[in-house]
Coordinates of C-alpha atoms in Angstrom, one line a residue:
M296 CA 0.0 0.0 0.0
E297 CA 2.8 2.4 0.9
S298 CA 4.5 1.8 -2.4
Q299 CA 1.3 2.5 -4.3
N300 CA 0.8 5.7 -2.4
S301 CA 4.3 6.9 -3.0
K302 CA 3.9 6.4 -6.7
A303 CA 0.7 8.4 -6.8
P304 CA 2.2 11.9 -6.4
S305 CA 4.8 11.2 -9.1
S306 CA 2.1 9.9 -11.5
V307 CA 0.0 13.0 -10.8
A308 CA 3.0 15.3 -11.4
A309 CA 3.8 13.4 -14.6
K310 CA 0.4 14.3 -15.9
V311 CA 1.1 18.1 -15.5
K312 CA 2.1 19.4 -18.9
K313 CA 5.7 20.5 -18.9
E314 CA 6.1 23.8 -20.6
E315 CA 9.4 25.6 -21.4
K316 CA 10.2 28.9 -19.9
I317 CA 9.3 31.7 -22.3
S318 CA 10.7 35.2 -22.8
N319 CA 8.6 37.7 -24.8
V320 CA 11.6 39.9 -25.6
R321 CA 12.6 39.4 -29.1
G322 CA 15.8 40.7 -30.7
I323 CA 19.0 40.0 -32.6
R324 CA 20.9 37.3 -30.6
N325 CA 24.2 37.7 -32.4
A326 CA 25.4 41.2 -33.2
F327 CA 28.4 39.8 -35.0
F328 CA 26.4 39.2 -38.2
V329 CA 25.0 42.7 -38.0
I330 CA 28.5 44.2 -37.9
I331 CA 29.6 42.0 -40.9
A332 CA 26.5 43.1 -42.9
C333 CA 27.1 46.8 -42.0
A334 CA 30.7 46.4 -43.0
V335 CA 29.8 45.0 -46.4
A336 CA 27.2 47.8 -46.9
A337 CA 29.8 50.5 -45.9
V338 CA 32.4 49.2 -48.3
C339 CA 29.9 49.1 -51.1
I340 CA 28.7 52.6 -50.4
F341 CA 32.3 53.8 -50.2
L342 CA 33.5 52.1 -53.4
F343 CA 30.5 52.3 -55.7
G344 CA 28.7 55.4 -54.2
M345 CA 31.3 57.8 -53.0
G346 CA 34.0 56.4 -55.4
A347 CA 31.8 56.7 -58.5
P348 CA 33.6 58.4 -61.4
G349 CA 31.0 61.1 -61.6
N350 CA 32.1 62.5 -58.3
F351 CA 35.5 63.6 -59.7
E352 CA 36.9 65.8 -62.4
G353 CA 37.5 64.0 -65.6
N354 CA 35.4 61.0 -64.3
D355 CA 38.6 59.7 -62.7
P356 CA 38.6 58.8 -59.0
A357 CA 42.2 59.9 -58.9
G358 CA 41.2 63.4 -59.9
H359 CA 39.9 66.3 -57.8
P360 CA 36.5 65.7 -56.1
I361 CA 33.7 67.9 -57.4
N362 CA 31.1 67.2 -54.6
L363 CA 30.9 66.1 -51.0
A364 CA 30.7 62.4 -51.7
G365 CA 34.0 62.6 -53.7
T366 CA 35.6 64.7 -50.9
V367 CA 34.6 62.1 -48.3
Y368 CA 36.0 59.3 -50.6
K369 CA 39.4 61.0 -50.4
G370 CA 39.4 60.3 -46.7
G371 CA 40.7 56.8 -47.4
F372 CA 40.2 53.5 -45.6
I373 CA 39.1 55.3 -42.4
V374 CA 35.8 56.2 -44.1
P375 CA 34.3 52.7 -44.5
I376 CA 35.4 51.9 -40.9
L377 CA 33.5 54.9 -39.6
M378 CA 30.6 54.1 -41.8
T379 CA 30.6 50.5 -40.4
L380 CA 30.5 51.7 -36.9
F381 CA 27.8 54.3 -37.7
L382 CA 25.5 51.8 -39.5
T383 CA 25.9 49.2 -36.8
V384 CA 25.0 51.7 -34.0
I385 CA 21.9 52.8 -36.1
V386 CA 20.8 49.2 -36.7
L387 CA 21.3 48.0 -33.2
S388 CA 19.6 51.1 -31.7
I389 CA 16.5 50.4 -33.9
E390 CA 16.6 46.8 -32.9
R391 CA 16.7 47.6 -29.2
W392 CA 13.9 50.1 -29.6
I393 CA 11.7 47.4 -31.2
A394 CA 12.7 44.8 -28.6
I395 CA 12.0 47.0 -25.6
S396 CA 8.7 48.2 -27.2
S397 CA 7.7 44.6 -27.5
A398 CA 8.8 43.9 -23.9
S399 CA 6.4 46.5 -22.6
G400 CA 3.5 44.6 -24.1
K401 CA 0.1 45.8 -25.1
G402 CA -2.8 46.9 -22.9
N403 CA -2.9 48.1 -19.3
T404 CA -0.7 46.3 -16.8
T405 CA -3.0 47.0 -13.9
K406 CA -5.9 45.4 -15.8
F407 CA -3.7 42.5 -16.8
V408 CA -2.8 41.8 -13.1
A409 CA -6.5 42.1 -12.1
D410 CA -7.5 39.6 -14.7
I411 CA -4.8 37.2 -13.6
K412 CA -6.0 37.5 -10.0
A413 CA -9.6 36.9 -11.1
D414 CA -8.7 33.7 -13.0
L415 CA -6.6 32.4 -10.1
A416 CA -9.5 33.1 -7.7
K417 CA -11.6 30.8 -9.9
N418 CA -8.8 28.3 -9.9
N419 CA -8.6 28.7 -13.7
I420 CA -4.9 28.5 -14.2
D421 CA -5.0 27.7 -17.9
A422 CA -7.1 30.8 -18.6
A423 CA -4.5 32.9 -16.7
M424 CA -1.7 31.4 -18.7
Q425 CA -3.4 32.2 -21.9
R426 CA -3.3 35.9 -21.0
C427 CA 0.5 35.8 -20.6
R428 CA 1.7 36.2 -24.2
Q429 CA 2.9 39.8 -24.5
G430 CA 5.4 41.7 -22.4
S431 CA 8.1 41.0 -19.9
V432 CA 5.7 41.1 -17.0
A433 CA 3.5 38.6 -18.7
S434 CA 6.4 36.3 -19.3
V435 CA 7.4 36.4 -15.6
V436 CA 3.8 35.7 -14.6
Y437 CA 3.5 32.9 -17.2
N438 CA 6.6 31.1 -16.0
T439 CA 5.5 31.4 -12.4
L440 CA 2.0 30.0 -13.3
V441 CA 3.7 27.0 -14.9
K442 CA 5.5 26.3 -11.7
Y443 CA 2.3 27.1 -9.7
K444 CA 0.4 24.5 -11.7
E445 CA 3.1 22.0 -11.0
M446 CA 3.0 22.8 -7.3
D447 CA -0.8 22.6 -7.2
A448 CA -0.6 19.0 -8.3
N449 CA 2.2 18.1 -5.9
T450 CA 1.0 16.5 -2.7
V451 CA 4.5 15.8 -1.3
L452 CA 5.9 19.2 -0.5
S453 CA 4.6 21.3 2.3
K454 CA 3.0 24.7 1.9
E455 CA 6.2 26.5 3.0
Q456 CA 8.2 24.5 0.5
K457 CA 5.8 25.3 -2.3
L458 CA 5.9 29.0 -1.5
T459 CA 9.7 29.0 -1.5
T460 CA 9.7 27.2 -4.9
L461 CA 7.3 29.8 -6.3
R462 CA 9.4 32.6 -4.9
N463 CA 12.5 31.1 -6.5
E464 CA 10.7 30.7 -9.8
V465 CA 9.7 34.4 -9.8
E466 CA 13.4 35.4 -9.3
E467 CA 14.5 33.0 -12.0
A468 CA 11.9 34.2 -14.5
T469 CA 12.9 37.8 -13.8
A470 CA 16.6 37.0 -14.2
L471 CA 15.7 35.4 -17.6
E472 CA 14.1 38.7 -18.8
M473 CA 16.9 41.1 -17.7
P474 CA 19.7 39.9 -20.1
A475 CA 17.2 40.0 -23.0
L476 CA 16.3 43.6 -22.2
S477 CA 19.9 44.8 -22.0
Q478 CA 21.2 42.7 -24.9
N479 CA 23.4 44.5 -27.4
L480 CA 23.4 47.7 -25.4
P481 CA 27.1 47.2 -24.3
I482 CA 28.0 46.7 -28.0
V483 CA 26.2 50.0 -28.9
A484 CA 28.1 51.8 -26.1
T485 CA 31.4 50.3 -27.2
L486 CA 31.0 51.1 -30.9
T487 CA 29.9 54.7 -30.0
T488 CA 33.1 55.3 -28.0
L489 CA 35.2 53.5 -30.7
G490 CA 33.7 55.7 -33.4
T491 CA 34.8 58.8 -31.6
L492 CA 38.4 57.5 -31.4
V493 CA 38.5 56.4 -35.0
G494 CA 37.2 59.8 -36.0
L495 CA 40.0 61.4 -34.2
L496 CA 42.5 59.0 -35.8
G497 CA 41.1 60.1 -39.2
T498 CA 41.5 63.8 -38.3
V499 CA 45.1 63.2 -37.3
M500 CA 45.9 61.3 -40.5
G501 CA 44.2 64.0 -42.5
M502 CA 46.4 66.7 -40.9
I503 CA 49.5 64.6 -41.5
K504 CA 48.6 64.3 -45.2
S505 CA 48.0 68.1 -45.4
F506 CA 51.5 68.9 -44.2

């Protein structure tokens, strides 16, 4: 009898649908490919746009520039490097704006929390989970509800142990969201600083060529 009773909680827990943790923050996971794409675009603009024969006297890139594009082309290899940094910062800034906007979700957060409480009061966990599809707050609530559903079916742990498990789940779900929100921001900050230094290098090189 004891062996049968001991198997009962595990069989009940096995029936609880295991769902993966979700994060509603979407964005570019690998900024390296963005940098490569921006570098290719910068080189193409530099060679075929600014270096077009029509930008120089006699339609010869070796000649004197007749407009701003030709003048910038004369800046040399520093120009595509600066353009790469500039385009990468622009792209990643737009990507972060879109990602953070999606993380804020749609609708009123206060109403969302009230609806979740109402569903839990009716013991309708599935309905509460269906509401958690947009925003970082919804993602944290969803992951917590998954664990809550599991704890609700668990007859082995005490109430205090269940509360501790749920508290840890909230902290873990929150920690899952934070890196996604701050992703690529250090790269943007680094490239911004690097762009200033490369610009100064270009200025120094230009002064050396002038003299």
